[in-house]
mmCIF file of C-alpha atoms in Angstrom:
data_model
loop_
_atom_site.group_PDB
_atom_site.id
_atom_site.type_symbol
_atom_site.label_atom_id
_atom_site.label_comp_id
_atom_site.label_asym_id
_atom_site.label_seq_id
_atom_site.Cartn_x
_atom_site.Cartn_y
_atom_site.Cartn_z
ATOM 1 C CA UNK X 1 -0.071 -0.058 -0.112
ATOM 2 C CA UNK X 2 2.773 2.285 1.041
ATOM 3 C CA UNK X 3 4.466 1.334 -2.405
ATOM 4 C CA UNK X 4 1.657 2.226 -4.314
ATOM 5 C CA UNK X 5 1.570 5.637 -2.532
ATOM 6 C CA UNK X 6 4.911 6.288 -3.277
ATOM 7 C CA UNK X 7 4.236 5.473 -7.257
ATOM 8 C CA UNK X 8 1.365 7.839 -6.800
ATOM 9 C CA UNK X 9 3.533 10.771 -5.020
ATOM 10 C CA UNK X 10 6.275 10.339 -7.494
ATOM 11 C CA UNK X 11 3.916 10.151 -10.514
ATOM 12 C CA UNK X 12 2.123 13.373 -9.444
ATOM 13 C CA UNK X 13 5.420 15.021 -9.053
ATOM 14 C CA UNK X 14 6.906 14.098 -12.266
ATOM 15 C CA UNK X 15 3.842 15.073 -14.088
ATOM 16 C CA UNK X 16 3.566 18.564 -12.380
ATOM 17 C CA UNK X 17 7.269 19.100 -12.492
ATOM 18 C CA UNK X 18 7.304 18.704 -16.418
ATOM 19 C CA UNK X 19 4.165 20.632 -16.965
ATOM 20 C CA UNK X 20 5.001 23.114 -14.153
ATOM 21 C CA UNK X 21 8.304 23.877 -15.632
ATOM 22 C CA UNK X 22 6.820 24.380 -19.224
ATOM 23 C CA UNK X 23 3.989 26.716 -17.710
ATOM 24 C CA UNK X 24 6.650 28.647 -15.919
ATOM 25 C CA UNK X 25 8.713 28.813 -19.141
ATOM 26 C CA UNK X 26 5.797 30.283 -20.997
ATOM 27 C CA UNK X 27 4.610 32.620 -18.296
ATOM 28 C CA UNK X 28 8.398 33.856 -17.810
ATOM 29 C CA UNK X 29 8.402 34.628 -21.275
ATOM 30 C CA UNK X 30 4.922 36.616 -21.097
ATOM 31 C CA UNK X 31 6.353 38.467 -18.209
ATOM 32 C CA UNK X 32 9.248 39.810 -19.984
ATOM 33 C CA UNK X 33 8.350 39.974 -23.497
ATOM 34 C CA UNK X 34 4.567 39.882 -23.755
ATOM 35 C CA UNK X 35 2.265 42.631 -24.343
ATOM 36 C CA UNK X 36 1.130 44.755 -21.605
ATOM 37 C CA UNK X 37 -2.191 42.556 -20.727
ATOM 38 C CA UNK X 38 -0.201 39.495 -20.843
ATOM 39 C CA UNK X 39 2.409 40.958 -18.366
ATOM 40 C CA UNK X 40 -0.466 42.099 -16.152
ATOM 41 C CA UNK X 41 -2.263 38.629 -16.487
ATOM 42 C CA UNK X 42 0.547 36.526 -15.593
ATOM 43 C CA UNK X 43 1.832 38.771 -12.777
ATOM 44 C CA UNK X 44 -1.578 38.344 -11.086
ATOM 45 C CA UNK X 45 -1.534 34.741 -11.443
ATOM 46 C CA UNK X 46 1.949 34.303 -10.076
ATOM 47 C CA UNK X 47 1.376 36.691 -7.026
ATOM 48 C CA UNK X 48 -2.099 35.018 -6.315
ATOM 49 C CA UNK X 49 -0.636 31.543 -6.262
ATOM 50 C CA UNK X 50 2.170 32.424 -4.453
ATOM 51 C CA UNK X 51 0.430 34.080 -1.594
ATOM 52 C CA UNK X 52 -2.482 31.691 -1.132
ATOM 53 C CA UNK X 53 -1.663 28.102 0.619
ATOM 54 C CA UNK X 54 -1.649 25.130 -1.597
ATOM 55 C CA UNK X 55 -4.476 23.383 0.081
ATOM 56 C CA UNK X 56 -6.693 26.151 -0.501
ATOM 57 C CA UNK X 57 -6.021 26.126 -4.199
ATOM 58 C CA UNK X 58 -6.563 22.218 -4.010
ATOM 59 C CA UNK X 59 -10.089 22.593 -2.419
ATOM 60 C CA UNK X 60 -10.967 25.508 -4.614
ATOM 61 C CA UNK X 61 -10.195 23.483 -7.851
ATOM 62 C CA UNK X 62 -11.641 20.180 -6.371
ATOM 63 C CA UNK X 63 -14.648 21.638 -4.400
ATOM 64 C CA UNK X 64 -15.196 24.965 -6.058
ATOM 65 C CA UNK X 65 -14.953 24.465 -9.802
ATOM 66 C CA UNK X 66 -17.650 21.784 -9.812
ATOM 67 C CA UNK X 67 -20.071 24.580 -8.969
ATOM 68 C CA UNK X 68 -19.009 26.016 -12.173
ATOM 69 C CA UNK X 69 -19.647 22.949 -14.131
ATOM 70 C CA UNK X 70 -16.147 21.482 -14.244
ATOM 71 C CA UNK X 71 -16.128 18.089 -12.504
ATOM 72 C CA UNK X 72 -12.577 16.759 -11.966
ATOM 73 C CA UNK X 73 -11.546 13.481 -10.478
ATOM 74 C CA UNK X 74 -9.342 13.594 -7.185
ATOM 75 C CA UNK X 75 -6.357 12.878 -9.238
ATOM 76 C CA UNK X 76 -7.048 15.448 -12.024
ATOM 77 C CA UNK X 77 -7.701 17.954 -9.597
ATOM 78 C CA UNK X 78 -4.346 17.155 -7.676
ATOM 79 C CA UNK X 79 -2.511 17.451 -10.836
ATOM 80 C CA UNK X 80 -4.108 20.639 -12.039
ATOM 81 C CA UNK X 81 -3.348 22.096 -8.653
ATOM 82 C CA UNK X 82 0.212 20.994 -8.540
ATOM 83 C CA UNK X 83 0.973 22.154 -11.901
ATOM 84 C CA UNK X 84 -0.474 25.689 -11.576
ATOM 85 C CA UNK X 85 1.185 26.131 -8.117
ATOM 86 C CA UNK X 86 4.505 24.916 -9.274
ATOM 87 C CA UNK X 87 3.972 26.737 -12.367
ATOM 88 C CA UNK X 88 3.557 30.471 -10.422
ATOM 89 C CA UNK X 89 7.000 29.494 -8.541
ATOM 90 C CA UNK X 90 8.737 28.437 -11.612
ATOM 91 C CA UNK X 91 7.599 31.563 -13.434
ATOM 92 C CA UNK X 92 9.356 33.738 -10.885
ATOM 93 C CA UNK X 93 12.584 31.546 -10.749
ATOM 94 C CA UNK X 94 12.892 31.330 -14.498
ATOM 95 C CA UNK X 95 12.311 34.995 -14.933
ATOM 96 C CA UNK X 96 15.285 35.696 -12.843
ATOM 97 C CA UNK X 97 17.399 33.527 -14.936
ATOM 98 C CA UNK X 98 16.360 34.790 -18.244
ATOM 99 C CA UNK X 99 16.860 38.303 -16.750
ATOM 100 C CA UNK X 100 20.361 37.546 -15.742
ATOM 101 C CA UNK X 101 21.138 36.714 -19.392
ATOM 102 C CA UNK X 102 23.626 39.618 -20.996
ATOM 103 C CA UNK X 103 21.900 41.670 -23.599
ATOM 104 C CA UNK X 104 24.888 41.323 -25.868
ATOM 105 C CA UNK X 105 23.904 37.542 -26.340
ATOM 106 C CA UNK X 106 20.678 38.387 -27.549
ATOM 107 C CA UNK X 107 21.798 41.004 -29.942
ATOM 108 C CA UNK X 108 24.379 38.832 -31.355
ATOM 109 C CA UNK X 109 21.814 35.863 -31.952
ATOM 110 C CA UNK X 110 19.460 38.544 -33.658
ATOM 111 C CA UNK X 111 22.393 39.821 -35.804
ATOM 112 C CA UNK X 112 22.898 36.014 -36.809
ATOM 113 C CA UNK X 113 19.393 36.196 -38.332
ATOM 114 C CA UNK X 114 17.603 34.038 -35.657
ATOM 115 C CA UNK X 115 14.184 34.718 -35.028
ATOM 116 C CA UNK X 116 13.005 35.976 -31.692
ATOM 117 C CA UNK X 117 11.569 32.677 -30.833
ATOM 118 C CA UNK X 118 14.884 30.880 -31.932
ATOM 119 C CA UNK X 119 16.773 33.187 -29.888
ATOM 120 C CA UNK X 120 14.635 32.735 -27.039
ATOM 121 C CA UNK X 121 14.534 28.782 -27.093
ATOM 122 C CA UNK X 122 18.179 28.284 -28.165
ATOM 123 C CA UNK X 123 20.215 31.252 -26.682
ATOM 124 C CA UNK X 124 18.425 32.672 -23.878
ATOM 125 C CA UNK X 125 16.637 29.785 -22.233
ATOM 126 C CA UNK X 126 19.358 27.181 -21.905
ATOM 127 C CA UNK X 127 21.736 29.146 -19.915
ATOM 128 C CA UNK X 128 19.002 30.933 -17.934
ATOM 129 C CA UNK X 129 17.791 27.322 -16.916
ATOM 130 C CA UNK X 130 21.274 26.280 -15.940
ATOM 131 C CA UNK X 131 21.684 29.226 -13.830
ATOM 132 C CA UNK X 132 18.410 28.720 -11.636
ATOM 133 C CA UNK X 133 18.206 24.942 -12.017
ATOM 134 C CA UNK X 134 19.274 24.539 -8.127
ATOM 135 C CA UNK X 135 16.385 26.802 -7.059
ATOM 136 C CA UNK X 136 14.061 24.946 -9.511
ATOM 137 C CA UNK X 137 15.075 21.604 -8.073
ATOM 138 C CA UNK X 138 14.468 22.802 -4.498
ATOM 139 C CA UNK X 139 10.695 24.072 -5.515
ATOM 140 C CA UNK X 140 10.020 20.621 -7.318
ATOM 141 C CA UNK X 141 10.918 18.991 -3.991
ATOM 142 C CA UNK X 142 8.775 21.313 -2.192
ATOM 143 C CA UNK X 143 6.037 20.506 -4.543
ATOM 144 C CA UNK X 144 6.771 17.016 -4.072
ATOM 145 C CA UNK X 145 6.187 17.368 -0.193
ATOM 146 C CA UNK X 146 3.220 19.405 -0.837
ATOM 147 C CA UNK X 147 1.301 16.407 -2.801
ATOM 148 C CA UNK X 148 0.908 15.012 0.776
ATOM 149 C CA UNK X 149 -1.831 17.391 0.884
ATOM 150 C CA UNK X 150 -3.575 15.714 -2.137
ATOM 151 C CA UNK X 151 -4.484 12.779 0.282
ATOM 152 C CA UNK X 152 -7.086 15.148 1.575
ATOM 153 C CA UNK X 153 -9.105 14.825 -1.492
ATOM 154 C CA UNK X 154 -8.472 11.088 -1.465
ATOM 155 C CA UNK X 155 -5.798 10.749 -4.085
ATOM 156 C CA UNK X 156 -4.289 7.617 -2.968
ATOM 157 C CA UNK X 157 -0.549 8.991 -2.650
ATOM 158 C CA UNK X 158 1.852 8.241 0.221
ATOM 159 C CA UNK X 159 0.328 10.249 3.233
ATOM 160 C CA UNK X 160 -3.172 8.906 2.052
ATOM 161 C CA UNK X 161 -1.749 5.427 2.506
ATOM 162 C CA UNK X 162 -0.032 6.165 5.833
ATOM 163 C CA UNK X 163 -3.392 7.567 6.997
ATOM 164 C CA UNK X 164 -5.397 4.419 5.958
ATOM 165 C CA UNK X 165 -2.739 2.310 7.493
ATOM 166 C CA UNK X 166 -3.130 3.990 11.126
ATOM 167 C CA UNK X 167 -6.862 4.101 10.600
ATOM 168 C CA UNK X 168 -6.890 0.516 10.568
ATOM 169 C CA UNK X 169 -4.260 -0.779 12.869
ATOM 170 C CA UNK X 170 -4.039 2.448 15.100
ATOM 171 C CA UNK X 171 -0.472 2.392 15.094
ATOM 172 C CA UNK X 172 -0.246 6.032 14.148
ATOM 173 C CA UNK X 173 3.321 6.789 15.440
ATOM 174 C CA UNK X 174 4.717 4.129 13.149
ATOM 175 C CA UNK X 175 2.793 4.603 10.068
ATOM 176 C CA UNK X 176 3.735 8.390 10.224
ATOM 177 C CA UNK X 177 7.562 8.030 11.100
ATOM 178 C CA UNK X 178 7.581 5.458 8.194
ATOM 179 C CA UNK X 179 5.979 7.795 5.886
ATOM 180 C CA UNK X 180 8.170 10.461 7.091
ATOM 181 C CA UNK X 181 11.323 8.744 6.380
ATOM 182 C CA UNK X 182 10.123 7.736 2.888
ATOM 183 C CA UNK X 183 9.522 11.225 2.074
ATOM 184 C CA UNK X 184 12.869 12.252 3.484
ATOM 185 C CA UNK X 185 14.603 9.314 1.302
ATOM 186 C CA UNK X 186 12.421 10.648 -1.916
ATOM 187 C CA UNK X 187 13.636 14.183 -1.293
ATOM 188 C CA UNK X 188 17.237 13.363 -1.056
ATOM 189 C CA UNK X 189 17.203 10.954 -3.958
ATOM 190 C CA UNK X 190 15.041 13.387 -6.013
ATOM 191 C CA UNK X 191 17.444 16.025 -5.475
ATOM 192 C CA UNK X 192 20.292 13.976 -6.433
ATOM 193 C CA UNK X 193 18.513 12.706 -9.590
ATOM 194 C CA UNK X 194 17.484 16.098 -10.654
ATOM 195 C CA UNK X 195 20.972 17.636 -10.131
ATOM 196 C CA UNK X 196 22.335 14.730 -12.210
ATOM 197 C CA UNK X 197 19.572 14.811 -14.841
ATOM 198 C CA UNK X 198 19.414 18.586 -15.674
ATOM 199 C CA UNK X 199 22.978 19.495 -16.808
ATOM 200 C CA UNK X 200 22.965 16.050 -19.128
ATOM 201 C CA UNK X 201 19.743 16.150 -20.667
ATOM 202 C CA UNK X 202 17.949 19.645 -20.464
ATOM 203 C CA UNK X 203 20.329 22.335 -21.156
ATOM 204 C CA UNK X 204 23.234 20.157 -22.487
ATOM 205 C CA UNK X 205 26.634 20.577 -20.498
ATOM 206 C CA UNK F 1 -32.665 25.904 5.866
ATOM 207 C CA UNK F 2 -30.943 29.017 6.842
ATOM 208 C CA UNK F 3 -30.107 31.365 4.089
ATOM 209 C CA UNK F 4 -26.695 32.667 4.196
ATOM 210 C CA UNK F 5 -25.882 36.188 2.645
ATOM 211 C CA UNK F 6 -22.411 36.704 1.117
ATOM 212 C CA UNK F 7 -21.523 39.105 4.164
ATOM 213 C CA UNK F 8 -22.497 36.250 6.809
ATOM 214 C CA UNK F 9 -20.044 34.052 4.807
ATOM 215 C CA UNK F 10 -17.361 36.709 4.887
ATOM 216 C CA UNK F 11 -17.828 37.715 8.483
ATOM 217 C CA UNK F 12 -17.366 34.192 9.722
ATOM 218 C CA UNK F 13 -14.402 33.589 7.507
ATOM 219 C CA UNK F 14 -12.754 37.018 8.644
ATOM 220 C CA UNK F 15 -13.490 35.734 12.488
ATOM 221 C CA UNK F 16 -11.723 32.451 11.749
ATOM 222 C CA UNK F 17 -8.942 34.514 10.145
ATOM 223 C CA UNK F 18 -8.107 35.282 13.565
ATOM 224 C CA UNK F 19 -6.911 31.974 14.561
ATOM 225 C CA UNK F 20 -5.011 31.629 11.312
ATOM 226 C CA UNK F 21 -3.036 34.838 12.513
ATOM 227 C CA UNK F 22 -2.740 33.860 15.845
ATOM 228 C CA UNK F 23 -1.412 30.450 15.097
ATOM 229 C CA UNK F 24 1.133 31.947 12.617
ATOM 230 C CA UNK F 25 2.503 34.381 15.452
ATOM 231 C CA UNK F 26 2.776 31.430 17.830
ATOM 232 C CA UNK F 27 4.703 29.595 15.160
ATOM 233 C CA UNK F 28 6.790 32.541 13.873
ATOM 234 C CA UNK F 29 7.896 33.700 17.446
ATOM 235 C CA UNK F 30 8.367 30.066 18.752
ATOM 236 C CA UNK F 31 9.971 29.018 15.580
ATOM 237 C CA UNK F 32 12.216 32.057 15.981
ATOM 238 C CA UNK F 33 13.258 31.331 19.452
ATOM 239 C CA UNK F 34 13.969 27.736 18.741
ATOM 240 C CA UNK F 35 15.522 28.631 15.519
ATOM 241 C CA UNK F 36 18.019 31.013 17.171
ATOM 242 C CA UNK F 37 18.976 28.316 19.636
ATOM 243 C CA UNK F 38 19.646 25.993 17.020
ATOM 244 C CA UNK F 39 21.623 28.816 15.278
ATOM 245 C CA UNK F 40 23.940 29.242 18.062
ATOM 246 C CA UNK F 41 24.338 25.540 18.520
ATOM 247 C CA UNK F 42 25.403 25.210 14.974
ATOM 248 C CA UNK F 43 28.078 28.100 15.231
ATOM 249 C CA UNK F 44 29.578 26.489 18.441
ATOM 250 C CA UNK F 45 32.802 24.697 17.875
ATOM 251 C CA UNK F 46 31.275 21.434 18.972
ATOM 252 C CA UNK F 47 30.937 19.031 15.783
ATOM 253 C CA UNK F 48 28.291 16.671 17.336
ATOM 254 C CA UNK F 49 26.294 19.963 18.146
ATOM 255 C CA UNK F 50 26.627 20.748 14.317
ATOM 256 C CA UNK F 51 25.844 17.502 13.064
ATOM 257 C CA UNK F 52 22.723 17.190 15.271
ATOM 258 C CA UNK F 53 21.374 20.414 14.160
ATOM 259 C CA UNK F 54 21.801 19.896 10.581
ATOM 260 C CA UNK F 55 20.105 16.400 10.989
ATOM 261 C CA UNK F 56 17.144 18.256 12.638
ATOM 262 C CA UNK F 57 17.008 20.963 9.686
ATOM 263 C CA UNK F 58 17.171 18.062 7.239
ATOM 264 C CA UNK F 59 14.676 16.018 8.825
ATOM 265 C CA UNK F 60 12.140 18.849 8.858
ATOM 266 C CA UNK F 61 12.929 20.319 5.511
ATOM 267 C CA UNK F 62 12.803 16.859 3.827
ATOM 268 C CA UNK F 63 9.362 15.893 5.239
ATOM 269 C CA UNK F 64 5.901 17.273 4.525
ATOM 270 C CA UNK F 65 4.513 19.725 7.161
ATOM 271 C CA UNK F 66 1.271 17.495 6.936
ATOM 272 C CA UNK F 67 3.217 14.468 8.143
ATOM 273 C CA UNK F 68 4.764 16.491 10.799
ATOM 274 C CA UNK F 69 1.197 17.667 11.992
ATOM 275 C CA UNK F 70 0.028 14.013 11.799
ATOM 276 C CA UNK F 71 2.860 12.964 14.062
ATOM 277 C CA UNK F 72 2.416 15.527 16.477
ATOM 278 C CA UNK F 73 -1.601 15.037 16.793
ATOM 279 C CA UNK F 74 -1.926 11.197 16.355
ATOM 280 C CA UNK F 75 1.423 10.097 17.062
ATOM 281 C CA UNK F 76 2.079 11.827 20.204
ATOM 282 C CA UNK F 77 -1.090 10.737 21.555
ATOM 283 C CA UNK F 78 -0.091 7.038 21.299
ATOM 284 C CA UNK F 79 3.021 7.740 23.073
ATOM 285 C CA UNK F 80 0.849 8.768 25.904
ATOM 286 C CA UNK F 81 1.083 12.625 25.459
ATOM 287 C CA UNK F 82 -2.539 13.680 24.829
ATOM 288 C CA UNK F 83 -2.365 16.772 22.406
ATOM 289 C CA UNK F 84 -5.152 19.007 21.376
ATOM 290 C CA UNK F 85 -5.310 20.156 17.753
ATOM 291 C CA UNK F 86 -4.109 23.538 19.283
ATOM 292 C CA UNK F 87 -0.874 22.249 20.933
ATOM 293 C CA UNK F 88 -0.162 19.747 18.045
ATOM 294 C CA UNK F 89 -0.410 22.459 15.463
ATOM 295 C CA UNK F 90 1.608 25.030 17.404
ATOM 296 C CA UNK F 91 4.284 22.238 18.136
ATOM 297 C CA UNK F 92 4.562 21.046 14.508
ATOM 298 C CA UNK F 93 4.450 24.475 12.949
ATOM 299 C CA UNK F 94 7.316 25.893 15.559
ATOM 300 C CA UNK F 95 9.331 22.862 14.789
ATOM 301 C CA UNK F 96 8.943 23.372 10.850
ATOM 302 C CA UNK F 97 9.403 27.009 11.298
ATOM 303 C CA UNK F 98 12.556 26.799 13.586
ATOM 304 C CA UNK F 99 14.391 24.497 10.751
ATOM 305 C CA UNK F 100 13.770 26.644 8.137
ATOM 306 C CA UNK F 101 14.747 29.931 10.001
ATOM 307 C CA UNK F 102 17.961 28.613 11.415
ATOM 308 C CA UNK F 103 18.784 27.406 7.987
ATOM 309 C CA UNK F 104 18.186 30.884 6.703
ATOM 310 C CA UNK F 105 19.906 32.844 9.357
ATOM 311 C CA UNK F 106 23.038 30.243 9.171
ATOM 312 C CA UNK F 107 23.280 31.229 5.781
ATOM 313 C CA UNK F 108 23.218 35.103 6.688
ATOM 314 C CA UNK F 109 25.790 34.258 9.248
ATOM 315 C CA UNK F 110 27.804 32.547 7.020
ATOM 316 C CA UNK F 111 27.831 35.514 4.355
ATOM 317 C CA UNK F 112 29.693 37.606 7.042
ATOM 318 C CA UNK F 113 33.231 37.649 5.913
ATOM 319 C CA UNK F 114 35.557 35.236 7.901
ATOM 320 C CA UNK F 115 37.862 38.015 8.560
ATOM 321 C CA UNK F 116 35.512 39.632 10.731
ATOM 322 C CA UNK F 117 35.421 36.480 13.167
ATOM 323 C CA UNK F 118 39.248 36.404 12.992
ATOM 324 C CA UNK F 119 39.457 40.331 13.676
ATOM 325 C CA UNK F 120 37.100 39.851 16.524
ATOM 326 C CA UNK F 121 39.098 37.116 18.136
ATOM 327 C CA UNK F 122 42.247 38.974 17.648
ATOM 328 C CA UNK F 123 40.678 41.767 19.913
ATOM 329 C CA UNK F 124 40.656 39.242 22.515
ATOM 330 C CA UNK F 125 36.782 38.932 22.497
ATOM 331 C CA UNK F 126 35.084 35.525 23.426
ATOM 332 C CA UNK F 127 32.823 33.488 21.402
ATOM 333 C CA UNK F 128 29.935 35.253 22.852
ATOM 334 C CA UNK F 129 31.243 38.655 22.585
ATOM 335 C CA UNK F 130 32.222 37.963 18.786
ATOM 336 C CA UNK F 131 28.736 36.863 18.229
ATOM 337 C CA UNK F 132 26.941 39.743 19.939
ATOM 338 C CA UNK F 133 29.101 42.764 19.028
ATOM 339 C CA UNK F 134 30.564 41.862 15.649
ATOM 340 C CA UNK F 135 28.778 38.910 13.764
ATOM 341 C CA UNK F 136 25.100 39.375 14.842
ATOM 342 C CA UNK F 137 24.716 42.898 13.984
ATOM 343 C CA UNK F 138 25.951 42.532 10.369
ATOM 344 C CA UNK F 139 23.980 39.127 9.840
ATOM 345 C CA UNK F 140 20.821 40.950 10.983
ATOM 346 C CA UNK F 141 20.581 43.353 8.271
ATOM 347 C CA UNK F 142 21.004 40.773 5.941
ATOM 348 C CA UNK F 143 18.438 38.258 7.544
ATOM 349 C CA UNK F 144 15.788 40.672 7.751
ATOM 350 C CA UNK F 145 14.096 40.293 4.018
ATOM 351 C CA UNK F 146 14.225 36.599 3.723
ATOM 352 C CA UNK F 147 12.738 36.324 7.462
ATOM 353 C CA UNK F 148 9.977 38.578 6.815
ATOM 354 C CA UNK F 149 9.429 36.743 3.312
ATOM 355 C CA UNK F 150 9.353 33.508 5.369
ATOM 356 C CA UNK F 151 6.408 34.585 7.334
ATOM 357 C CA UNK F 152 4.285 34.237 4.388
ATOM 358 C CA UNK F 153 5.228 30.460 4.383
ATOM 359 C CA UNK F 154 4.293 30.188 7.938
ATOM 360 C CA UNK F 155 0.880 31.881 7.278
ATOM 361 C CA UNK F 156 0.019 29.366 4.410
ATOM 362 C CA UNK F 157 1.646 26.602 6.628
ATOM 363 C CA UNK F 158 -1.069 27.158 9.296
ATOM 364 C CA UNK F 159 -3.734 26.139 6.504
ATOM 365 C CA UNK F 160 -2.807 22.354 6.932
ATOM 366 C CA UNK F 161 -3.575 22.964 10.729
ATOM 367 C CA UNK F 162 -7.281 22.463 9.546
ATOM 368 C CA UNK F 163 -6.541 18.835 8.479
ATOM 369 C CA UNK F 164 -6.111 17.771 12.303
ATOM 370 C CA UNK F 165 -9.334 19.747 13.168
ATOM 371 C CA UNK F 166 -7.831 22.982 14.181
ATOM 372 C CA UNK F 167 -10.522 25.498 13.119
ATOM 373 C CA UNK F 168 -8.779 28.276 11.273
ATOM 374 C CA UNK F 169 -9.613 30.007 8.121
ATOM 375 C CA UNK F 170 -9.610 26.891 5.710
ATOM 376 C CA UNK F 171 -11.153 24.659 8.046
ATOM 377 C CA UNK F 172 -13.575 27.383 8.611
ATOM 378 C CA UNK F 173 -14.288 27.360 4.910
ATOM 379 C CA UNK F 174 -14.820 23.855 4.673
ATOM 380 C CA UNK F 175 -17.402 23.900 7.424
ATOM 381 C CA UNK F 176 -19.263 26.906 5.988
ATOM 382 C CA UNK F 177 -19.353 24.975 2.608
ATOM 383 C CA UNK F 178 -21.063 22.095 4.252
ATOM 384 C CA UNK F 179 -23.596 24.449 5.495
ATOM 385 C CA UNK F 180 -24.065 26.828 2.405
ATOM 386 C CA UNK F 181 -23.336 24.511 -0.522
ATOM 387 C CA UNK F 182 -21.490 27.216 -2.095
ATOM 388 C CA UNK F 183 -18.070 26.046 -2.419
ATOM 389 C CA UNK F 184 -17.002 28.294 -5.157
ATOM 390 C CA UNK F 185 -17.745 31.602 -3.412
ATOM 391 C CA UNK F 186 -16.468 30.212 0.060
ATOM 392 C CA UNK F 187 -13.026 28.816 -1.138
ATOM 393 C CA UNK F 188 -12.614 31.776 -3.457
ATOM 394 C CA UNK F 189 -12.953 34.152 -0.475
ATOM 395 C CA UNK F 190 -10.791 31.873 1.768
ATOM 396 C CA UNK F 191 -8.237 32.261 -0.948
ATOM 397 C CA UNK F 192 -8.686 36.069 -1.176
ATOM 398 C CA UNK F 193 -8.248 36.314 2.648
ATOM 399 C CA UNK F 194 -5.028 34.507 2.537
ATOM 400 C CA UNK F 195 -3.857 36.685 -0.408
ATOM 401 C CA UNK F 196 -4.827 39.819 1.693
ATOM 402 C CA UNK F 197 -2.839 38.544 4.602
ATOM 403 C CA UNK F 198 0.354 37.452 2.562
ATOM 404 C CA UNK F 199 0.635 39.835 -0.118
ATOM 405 C CA UNK F 200 1.455 42.951 1.899
ATOM 406 C CA UNK F 201 4.137 40.872 3.615
ATOM 407 C CA UNK F 202 5.546 39.731 0.303
ATOM 408 C CA UNK F 203 5.777 43.337 -0.958
ATOM 409 C CA UNK F 204 7.656 44.284 2.242
ATOM 410 C CA UNK F 205 9.947 41.494 1.958
ATOM 411 C CA UNK F 206 10.741 42.839 -1.635
ATOM 412 C CA UNK F 207 10.847 46.299 -0.896
ATOM 413 C CA UNK F 208 13.383 45.621 2.223
ATOM 414 C CA UNK F 209 15.467 43.382 -0.045
ATOM 415 C CA UNK F 210 15.660 46.470 -2.648
ATOM 416 C CA UNK F 211 16.703 48.899 0.013
ATOM 417 C CA UNK F 212 19.207 46.557 1.299
ATOM 418 C CA UNK F 213 20.715 45.935 -2.141
ATOM 419 C CA UNK F 214 20.985 49.495 -2.758
ATOM 420 C CA UNK F 215 22.806 50.035 0.549
ATOM 421 C CA UNK F 216 25.195 47.544 -0.535
ATOM 422 C CA UNK F 217 26.033 49.288 -3.719
#
């Protein structure tokens, strides 16, 4: 049961990390280069999600949206909440990286007749990601730990499994200690993995 | 069925927000005190103390706050210590806050140039005098913006106390939803109240950071 929980926790994290960083890249671009209205919208999105608790975002999506006609399964709601949550933080992190890119690099790329899009994806983004990768990894780990909240809407991830176990055999202390240790191991392993993966595959060192 | 106006919902949520603020303050002050003690332990020459503190920090930073709350609430009770949601929430949040704050502050102390320690030692100041007169005053100015920024994390963290039955803003939101069947409105309002609490603090932290950067140039 715990193994299934771990699988769900990792699955949720993997999906939300991928989609969240993609969203973050898009929003970071919009915040720097987009038209004024786009800057305003992404700015509001980032501030709104960074200044409200994840659990409230999750409840809003799971309990609130059905009233508007969107009915989501617990899993879909968890993924959506994690993606938009990570996306908001990733936007700010990636934006910091992009703004640290020297202007000369952009000008050099444009003078080589690369389009704005090509310049962004080939010249600006890779070094920006490399610069902020440690911060992104920390944020992904925070989101992984945050996924424990998804058990509250009965997504069957690790903390849900721990809670179920303790409600059956009343050995709360052991169940939660074991869960805590698994999370600790996961966060250490994930940090190692991402620090190894990033430079090799994401921005080719 | 009783009809609830929007004002009824908002008023009840605002009343519940008091507990969010209260719990945040307790966690922040308690966490600050414990965090400071941890910081001192980490700065002492004793190696075992340093190792213990970094273990503590890793433990609380590497596990979800939710699990820490469960441990404090369900776990301690089984060990024979009865905890109310209040004490469990205050305990878990204090431990969580202290781990993060001591880590933040340790970074700030580490950013004070080593020469400052050596200069202080060469003036025949002992460890406490070095800390009090030379290192901490410098570290303090660096530490203020991230510490204020972390307060936002603490406020958001208190939302998890709803899970163990502590009636604060999020829990009240759930209860009001059950009474009114208007989850969309209620949770939107809950989010807005959190935003109203956190956003000014975020702005302050950012402004402080900017003035500090300007002062360093």
